[in-house]
Amino acid sequence: MDGDVAATLREDPTMAALVDRHGRLSVEPADDEFGRLCTSIVNQQLSTASADAIRERFLDVLGGDPTPDRVLAADESALREAGLSGTKVEYLRNVAAAFRDDERDFTREGLAGVSDEAVVDRLTEIHGVGEWTARMYLIFALGREDVLPLGDLAVRKGIEQAYNDGEGLSRAEIREIGEAWRPYRSYGTRYIWAEYES
């Protein structure tokens, strides 16, 4: 996290306290965008602990890091035995096919000049990639710095805890709180997650 990010976040006193508490958090592009997207799909609607266990078994079935070819070649019943629902197996295969066969490039290079919203539109055309997964991709695969994933339950709950004593806030109110972190809302999001998970 560079000085500009810290200076911007520290203008919000609540966020300044989180930065002090959790130290330096970064938003970096992933070495492997496809693998990162697979992780987001595995993690959908799961607690961190069960997601980690299923992801380990998923990698065992693939026999290595996820590649589109490995995912498409993997035995469906073995994937199911690893703990993936039939729906998630289908979603992972859809993503693998899109990365392998689609003329559109979903890597960081391929999306370099594309706006965040247009990336979300492009990814959500793949059946099984919803808005939440697409925004996780922006932050964790592409390293985009100004993403506020309002569809993420932990972000909403975390902001309610940090800013409103745990009382409910509307999406508009949450969006307003996040405005203070622009153009580094991905970093603000990471601090909210860190606080929520602690």
Short mmCIF file of C-alpha atoms in Angstrom, two decimals:
data_model
loop_
_atom_site.label_atom_id
_atom_site.label_comp_id
_atom_site.label_asym_id
_atom_site.label_seq_id
_atom_site.Cartn_x
_atom_site.Cartn_y
_atom_site.Cartn_z
CA MET A 1 0.00 0.00 0.00
CA ASP A 2 1.60 3.27 -1.04
CA GLY A 3 1.47 6.63 0.71
CA ASP A 4 -1.38 7.96 -1.45
CA VAL A 5 -3.61 5.05 -0.46
CA ALA A 6 -2.82 5.41 3.23
CA ALA A 7 -3.30 9.17 3.14
CA THR A 8 -6.68 8.85 1.41
CA LEU A 9 -7.97 6.14 3.76
CA ARG A 10 -6.75 8.01 6.83
CA GLU A 11 -8.98 10.98 5.98
CA ASP A 12 -11.81 8.75 7.27
CA PRO A 13 -11.21 8.45 11.06
CA THR A 14 -12.93 5.06 11.33
CA MET A 15 -10.86 3.67 8.47
CA ALA A 16 -7.69 5.23 9.93
CA ALA A 17 -8.23 3.11 13.06
CA LEU A 18 -8.59 -0.03 10.92
CA VAL A 19 -5.39 0.79 9.01
CA ASP A 20 -3.55 1.14 12.33
CA ARG A 21 -5.01 -2.12 13.64
CA HIS A 22 -4.42 -4.32 10.58
CA GLY A 23 -1.22 -2.84 9.17
CA ARG A 24 -0.36 -2.86 5.51
CA LEU A 25 -2.83 -4.67 3.25
CA SER A 26 -2.28 -4.83 -0.47
CA VAL A 27 -4.35 -5.14 -3.62
CA GLU A 28 -2.23 -7.00 -6.16
CA PRO A 29 -3.13 -8.69 -9.43
CA ALA A 30 -3.04 -12.50 -9.29
CA ASP A 31 -0.34 -14.46 -11.11
CA ASP A 32 -3.08 -16.75 -12.40
CA GLU A 33 -6.39 -15.10 -13.21
CA PHE A 34 -8.15 -18.33 -14.15
CA GLY A 35 -7.13 -20.05 -10.91
CA ARG A 36 -8.33 -17.06 -8.93
CA LEU A 37 -11.74 -17.17 -10.66
CA CYS A 38 -12.03 -20.90 -9.88
CA THR A 39 -11.35 -20.10 -6.22
CA SER A 40 -14.14 -17.51 -6.17
CA ILE A 41 -16.59 -20.04 -7.63
CA VAL A 42 -15.54 -22.72 -5.11
CA ASN A 43 -15.96 -20.14 -2.29
CA GLN A 44 -19.49 -19.04 -3.28
CA GLN A 45 -21.82 -19.30 -0.26
CA LEU A 46 -19.29 -21.20 1.87
CA SER A 47 -17.54 -20.39 5.13
CA THR A 48 -13.80 -19.81 4.79
CA ALA A 49 -12.91 -23.11 6.51
CA SER A 50 -15.07 -25.35 4.34
CA ALA A 51 -14.08 -23.41 1.19
CA ASP A 52 -10.37 -23.99 1.94
CA ALA A 53 -10.91 -27.73 2.49
CA ILE A 54 -12.93 -28.14 -0.72
CA ARG A 55 -10.40 -26.09 -2.69
CA GLU A 56 -7.58 -28.42 -1.53
CA ARG A 57 -9.55 -31.48 -2.67
CA PHE A 58 -10.44 -29.73 -5.95
CA LEU A 59 -6.72 -29.18 -6.67
CA ASP A 60 -6.02 -32.85 -5.81
CA VAL A 61 -8.61 -33.96 -8.38
CA LEU A 62 -7.06 -31.65 -11.00
CA GLY A 63 -3.57 -32.88 -10.18
CA GLY A 64 -2.15 -29.36 -10.02
CA ASP A 65 -3.07 -25.72 -10.44
CA PRO A 66 -6.32 -25.08 -12.30
CA THR A 67 -6.06 -24.70 -16.05
CA PRO A 68 -9.04 -24.69 -18.41
CA ASP A 69 -7.93 -28.02 -19.91
CA ARG A 70 -7.56 -29.68 -16.49
CA VAL A 71 -10.97 -28.48 -15.34
CA LEU A 72 -12.66 -29.66 -18.54
CA ALA A 73 -10.89 -33.04 -18.39
CA ALA A 74 -11.61 -33.67 -14.69
CA ASP A 75 -13.97 -36.49 -13.80
CA GLU A 76 -17.33 -35.08 -12.72
CA SER A 77 -17.95 -37.65 -9.99
CA ALA A 78 -14.46 -37.00 -8.54
CA LEU A 79 -15.24 -33.28 -8.44
CA ARG A 80 -18.54 -34.02 -6.71
CA GLU A 81 -16.73 -36.24 -4.18
CA ALA A 82 -14.35 -33.33 -3.51
CA GLY A 83 -17.37 -31.48 -2.15
CA LEU A 84 -18.43 -29.40 -5.15
CA SER A 85 -22.13 -29.24 -5.95
CA GLY A 86 -23.26 -30.26 -9.43
CA THR A 87 -24.04 -26.60 -10.07
CA LYS A 88 -20.51 -25.49 -9.18
CA VAL A 89 -18.99 -28.21 -11.37
CA GLU A 90 -21.09 -26.83 -14.24
CA TYR A 91 -20.02 -23.24 -13.46
CA LEU A 92 -16.32 -24.21 -13.31
CA ARG A 93 -16.64 -25.94 -16.68
CA ASN A 94 -18.40 -22.91 -18.18
CA VAL A 95 -15.57 -20.65 -16.99
CA ALA A 96 -12.93 -23.07 -18.28
CA ALA A 97 -14.59 -23.19 -21.69
CA ALA A 98 -14.85 -19.38 -21.81
CA PHE A 99 -11.16 -18.94 -20.93
CA ARG A 100 -10.08 -21.60 -23.42
CA ASP A 101 -12.42 -21.09 -26.38
CA ASP A 102 -13.84 -17.59 -26.23
CA GLU A 103 -12.26 -15.10 -28.59
CA ARG A 104 -12.49 -12.54 -25.79
CA ASP A 105 -9.45 -12.40 -23.52
CA PHE A 106 -10.31 -12.45 -19.81
CA THR A 107 -6.70 -12.00 -18.59
CA ARG A 108 -5.30 -8.79 -17.16
CA GLU A 109 -3.68 -7.94 -20.50
CA GLY A 110 -6.90 -8.61 -22.38
CA LEU A 111 -8.94 -6.42 -20.02
CA ALA A 112 -6.32 -3.69 -19.57
CA GLY A 113 -8.30 -0.87 -21.20
CA VAL A 114 -11.74 -2.09 -20.12
CA SER A 115 -13.68 -0.29 -17.38
CA ASP A 116 -14.63 -2.11 -14.18
CA GLU A 117 -18.32 -2.10 -15.11
CA ALA A 118 -17.61 -3.44 -18.61
CA VAL A 119 -15.47 -6.24 -17.09
CA VAL A 120 -18.41 -7.15 -14.81
CA ASP A 121 -20.75 -7.18 -17.84
CA ARG A 122 -18.36 -9.37 -19.82
CA LEU A 123 -17.76 -11.87 -17.01
CA THR A 124 -21.40 -12.17 -15.99
CA GLU A 125 -22.21 -13.34 -19.53
CA ILE A 126 -20.54 -16.62 -18.48
CA HIS A 127 -23.29 -18.73 -16.89
CA GLY A 128 -22.28 -19.20 -13.26
CA VAL A 129 -20.39 -15.93 -12.86
CA GLY A 130 -22.58 -13.50 -10.97
CA GLU A 131 -21.97 -9.93 -9.95
CA TRP A 132 -20.27 -10.94 -6.66
CA THR A 133 -17.83 -13.29 -8.41
CA ALA A 134 -17.09 -10.67 -11.07
CA ARG A 135 -16.27 -8.05 -8.43
CA MET A 136 -14.02 -10.51 -6.58
CA TYR A 137 -12.27 -11.03 -9.93
CA LEU A 138 -11.74 -7.27 -10.32
CA ILE A 139 -10.08 -7.07 -6.89
CA PHE A 140 -8.21 -10.35 -6.56
CA ALA A 141 -7.41 -11.35 -10.15
CA LEU A 142 -7.02 -7.98 -11.87
CA GLY A 143 -5.85 -5.95 -8.86
CA ARG A 144 -8.28 -3.11 -9.61
CA GLU A 145 -8.00 -0.54 -6.81
CA ASP A 146 -11.43 1.08 -6.68
CA VAL A 147 -14.00 -1.69 -6.25
CA LEU A 148 -16.68 -1.69 -3.53
CA PRO A 149 -18.49 -5.07 -3.70
CA LEU A 150 -21.86 -4.19 -2.18
CA GLY A 151 -23.12 -7.69 -2.94
CA ASP A 152 -20.67 -9.14 -0.41
CA LEU A 153 -22.34 -9.92 2.91
CA ALA A 154 -19.11 -9.51 4.92
CA VAL A 155 -18.55 -6.05 3.42
CA ARG A 156 -22.06 -4.92 4.34
CA LYS A 157 -21.93 -6.44 7.83
CA GLY A 158 -18.39 -5.19 8.39
CA ILE A 159 -19.30 -1.62 7.44
CA GLU A 160 -22.39 -1.78 9.69
CA GLN A 161 -20.18 -2.95 12.58
CA ALA A 162 -17.41 -0.40 12.04
CA TYR A 163 -19.59 2.59 11.22
CA ASN A 164 -23.01 2.01 12.76
CA ASP A 165 -22.62 -0.14 15.91
CA GLY A 166 -23.83 -3.18 13.99
CA GLU A 167 -27.17 -1.59 13.10
CA GLY A 168 -28.45 -2.07 9.55
CA LEU A 169 -27.57 0.38 6.77
CA SER A 170 -29.10 0.70 3.31
CA ARG A 171 -26.96 0.06 0.24
CA ALA A 172 -27.09 3.78 -0.52
CA GLU A 173 -25.72 4.56 2.98
CA ILE A 174 -22.98 1.95 2.59
CA ARG A 175 -22.08 3.32 -0.85
CA GLU A 176 -21.89 6.80 0.70
CA ILE A 177 -19.46 5.59 3.40
CA GLY A 178 -17.30 4.01 0.68
CA GLU A 179 -17.16 7.28 -1.26
CA ALA A 180 -14.61 8.56 1.26
CA TRP A 181 -12.13 5.86 0.18
CA ARG A 182 -12.17 6.69 -3.56
CA PRO A 183 -10.15 6.00 -5.67
CA TYR A 184 -8.96 3.17 -3.39
CA ARG A 185 -12.20 1.45 -2.39
CA SER A 186 -10.67 -2.02 -2.91
CA TYR A 187 -8.21 -1.24 -0.12
CA GLY A 188 -11.02 0.03 2.12
CA THR A 189 -12.88 -3.20 1.37
CA ARG A 190 -9.86 -5.27 2.42
CA TYR A 191 -9.68 -3.43 5.77
CA ILE A 192 -13.39 -3.96 6.35
CA TRP A 193 -12.96 -7.70 5.66
CA ALA A 194 -9.94 -7.90 7.96
CA GLU A 195 -11.88 -6.25 10.76
CA TYR A 196 -14.99 -8.35 10.18
CA GLU A 197 -13.02 -11.60 10.21
CA SER A 198 -11.17 -10.64 13.41
#
